[in-house]
Short mmCIF file of C-alpha atoms in Angstrom, two decimals:
data_model
loop_
_atom_site.label_atom_id
_atom_site.label_comp_id
_atom_site.label_asym_id
_atom_site.label_seq_id
_atom_site.Cartn_x
_atom_site.Cartn_y
_atom_site.Cartn_z
CA MET W 1 4.01 -9.87 -1.03
CA VAL W 2 1.43 -12.01 -2.82
CA SER W 3 2.51 -15.06 -0.81
CA LEU W 4 1.47 -13.30 2.42
CA PHE W 5 -2.13 -13.54 1.26
CA SER W 6 -1.89 -17.07 -0.12
CA GLY W 7 -4.97 -19.05 0.89
CA ARG W 8 -6.70 -15.92 2.20
CA VAL W 9 -9.72 -13.98 1.05
CA LEU W 10 -9.42 -10.28 0.27
CA ILE W 11 -12.48 -8.11 -0.18
CA ARG W 12 -12.89 -5.15 -2.50
CA ASN W 13 -14.17 -2.03 -0.79
CA ASN W 14 -17.03 -1.56 -3.26
CA SER W 15 -20.77 -1.57 -2.63
CA ASP W 16 -20.99 -5.33 -3.32
CA GLN W 17 -17.86 -6.11 -1.29
CA ASP W 18 -16.70 -8.55 -3.95
CA GLU W 19 -14.45 -11.28 -2.59
CA LEU W 20 -11.15 -12.21 -4.18
CA ASP W 21 -11.23 -15.77 -2.96
CA THR W 22 -9.04 -17.69 -5.38
CA GLU W 23 -5.27 -17.69 -5.67
CA ALA W 24 -5.61 -16.45 -9.26
CA GLU W 25 -7.78 -13.46 -8.27
CA VAL W 26 -5.52 -12.42 -5.40
CA SER W 27 -2.45 -12.88 -7.55
CA ARG W 28 -3.93 -10.81 -10.38
CA ARG W 29 -4.66 -7.93 -8.00
CA LEU W 30 -1.33 -7.94 -6.15
CA GLU W 31 1.40 -9.47 -8.30
CA ASN W 32 3.93 -7.05 -9.82
CA ARG W 33 2.46 -4.15 -7.86
CA LEU W 34 3.58 -2.05 -4.99
CA VAL W 35 1.38 -3.28 -2.14
CA LEU W 36 0.69 -0.90 0.72
CA LEU W 37 -0.52 -2.36 4.01
CA PHE W 38 -2.48 0.11 6.11
CA PHE W 39 -2.93 -0.95 9.73
CA GLY W 40 -5.55 1.34 11.22
CA ALA W 41 -8.72 1.71 13.24
CA ALA W 42 -11.71 4.03 13.18
CA ALA W 43 -11.20 5.00 16.83
CA CYS W 44 -7.52 5.86 16.43
CA PRO W 45 -6.97 9.65 16.32
CA LYS W 46 -3.59 9.31 14.58
CA CYS W 47 -5.16 7.03 11.94
CA GLN W 48 -7.95 9.54 11.39
CA ALA W 49 -5.40 12.33 10.93
CA PHE W 50 -3.41 10.22 8.44
CA VAL W 51 -6.35 8.95 6.36
CA PRO W 52 -6.95 12.11 4.26
CA ILE W 53 -3.27 12.15 3.27
CA LEU W 54 -3.29 8.45 2.43
CA LYS W 55 -6.53 8.71 0.43
CA ASP W 56 -5.18 11.61 -1.62
CA PHE W 57 -1.87 9.79 -2.20
CA PHE W 58 -3.68 6.60 -3.24
CA VAL W 59 -6.13 8.36 -5.55
CA ARG W 60 -3.36 10.32 -7.28
CA LEU W 61 -1.31 7.18 -7.85
CA THR W 62 -4.22 5.04 -9.09
CA ASP W 63 -5.89 7.56 -11.38
CA GLU W 64 -4.86 7.74 -15.05
CA PHE W 65 -5.33 11.51 -14.89
CA TYR W 66 -2.31 11.82 -12.58
CA VAL W 67 0.00 8.95 -13.56
CA LEU W 68 0.79 6.92 -16.63
CA ARG W 69 0.73 3.44 -15.03
CA ALA W 70 -2.06 3.75 -12.49
CA ALA W 71 -2.59 0.03 -11.96
CA GLN W 72 0.76 -0.58 -10.29
CA LEU W 73 -0.38 0.19 -6.76
CA ALA W 74 -2.59 -1.83 -4.41
CA LEU W 75 -3.63 -1.06 -0.85
CA VAL W 76 -4.79 -3.60 1.72
CA TYR W 77 -6.47 -2.27 4.85
CA VAL W 78 -5.64 -4.40 7.89
CA SER W 79 -8.26 -3.43 10.42
CA GLN W 80 -7.38 -3.04 14.05
CA ASP W 81 -10.99 -2.16 14.87
CA PRO W 82 -12.51 -3.99 17.86
CA THR W 83 -15.80 -4.67 16.04
CA GLU W 84 -16.84 -5.47 12.50
CA GLU W 85 -19.28 -2.55 12.59
CA GLN W 86 -16.46 -0.09 13.29
CA GLN W 87 -14.45 -1.59 10.43
CA GLU W 88 -17.40 -1.18 8.05
CA LEU W 89 -18.00 2.39 9.22
CA PHE W 90 -14.35 3.25 8.61
CA LEU W 91 -14.30 1.68 5.14
CA LYS W 92 -17.46 3.35 3.85
CA ASP W 93 -15.58 6.59 3.16
CA MET W 94 -12.48 4.93 1.71
CA PRO W 95 -11.72 4.43 -2.00
CA GLU W 96 -13.45 1.50 -3.69
CA LYS W 97 -10.13 0.25 -5.04
CA TRP W 98 -8.90 -0.53 -1.53
CA LEU W 99 -8.84 -4.17 -0.50
CA PHE W 100 -9.30 -5.45 3.02
CA LEU W 101 -9.17 -8.64 5.03
CA PRO W 102 -12.42 -10.07 6.39
CA PHE W 103 -12.94 -9.09 10.02
CA GLU W 104 -12.70 -12.70 11.19
CA ASP W 105 -9.34 -13.33 9.46
CA ASP W 106 -6.67 -14.08 12.07
CA LEU W 107 -4.00 -12.39 9.92
CA ARG W 108 -5.45 -9.05 11.09
CA ARG W 109 -3.80 -9.63 14.45
#
């Protein structure tokens, strides 16, 4: 799965939106982990209905309180939003550990 993001930038969903822009950084975050790809959009009713379930699942499997090896899961949000503003609005309520592709990345399509 790491090779899918080779040469790409991933962004952490934290307040600084830190970029993972080197092969080593992307590899460190994704290699030897179960990588979930979430294709969604803020305006999609089915996505909105699914998000609370996904957030709870992700938090439980990435929190040491719930599981022994919490670092073995990564999630990459692949936005299907029509605008960057909608993508940002959607991500503001999502866990900080989520990663996402920049809006202008053609891999989103």
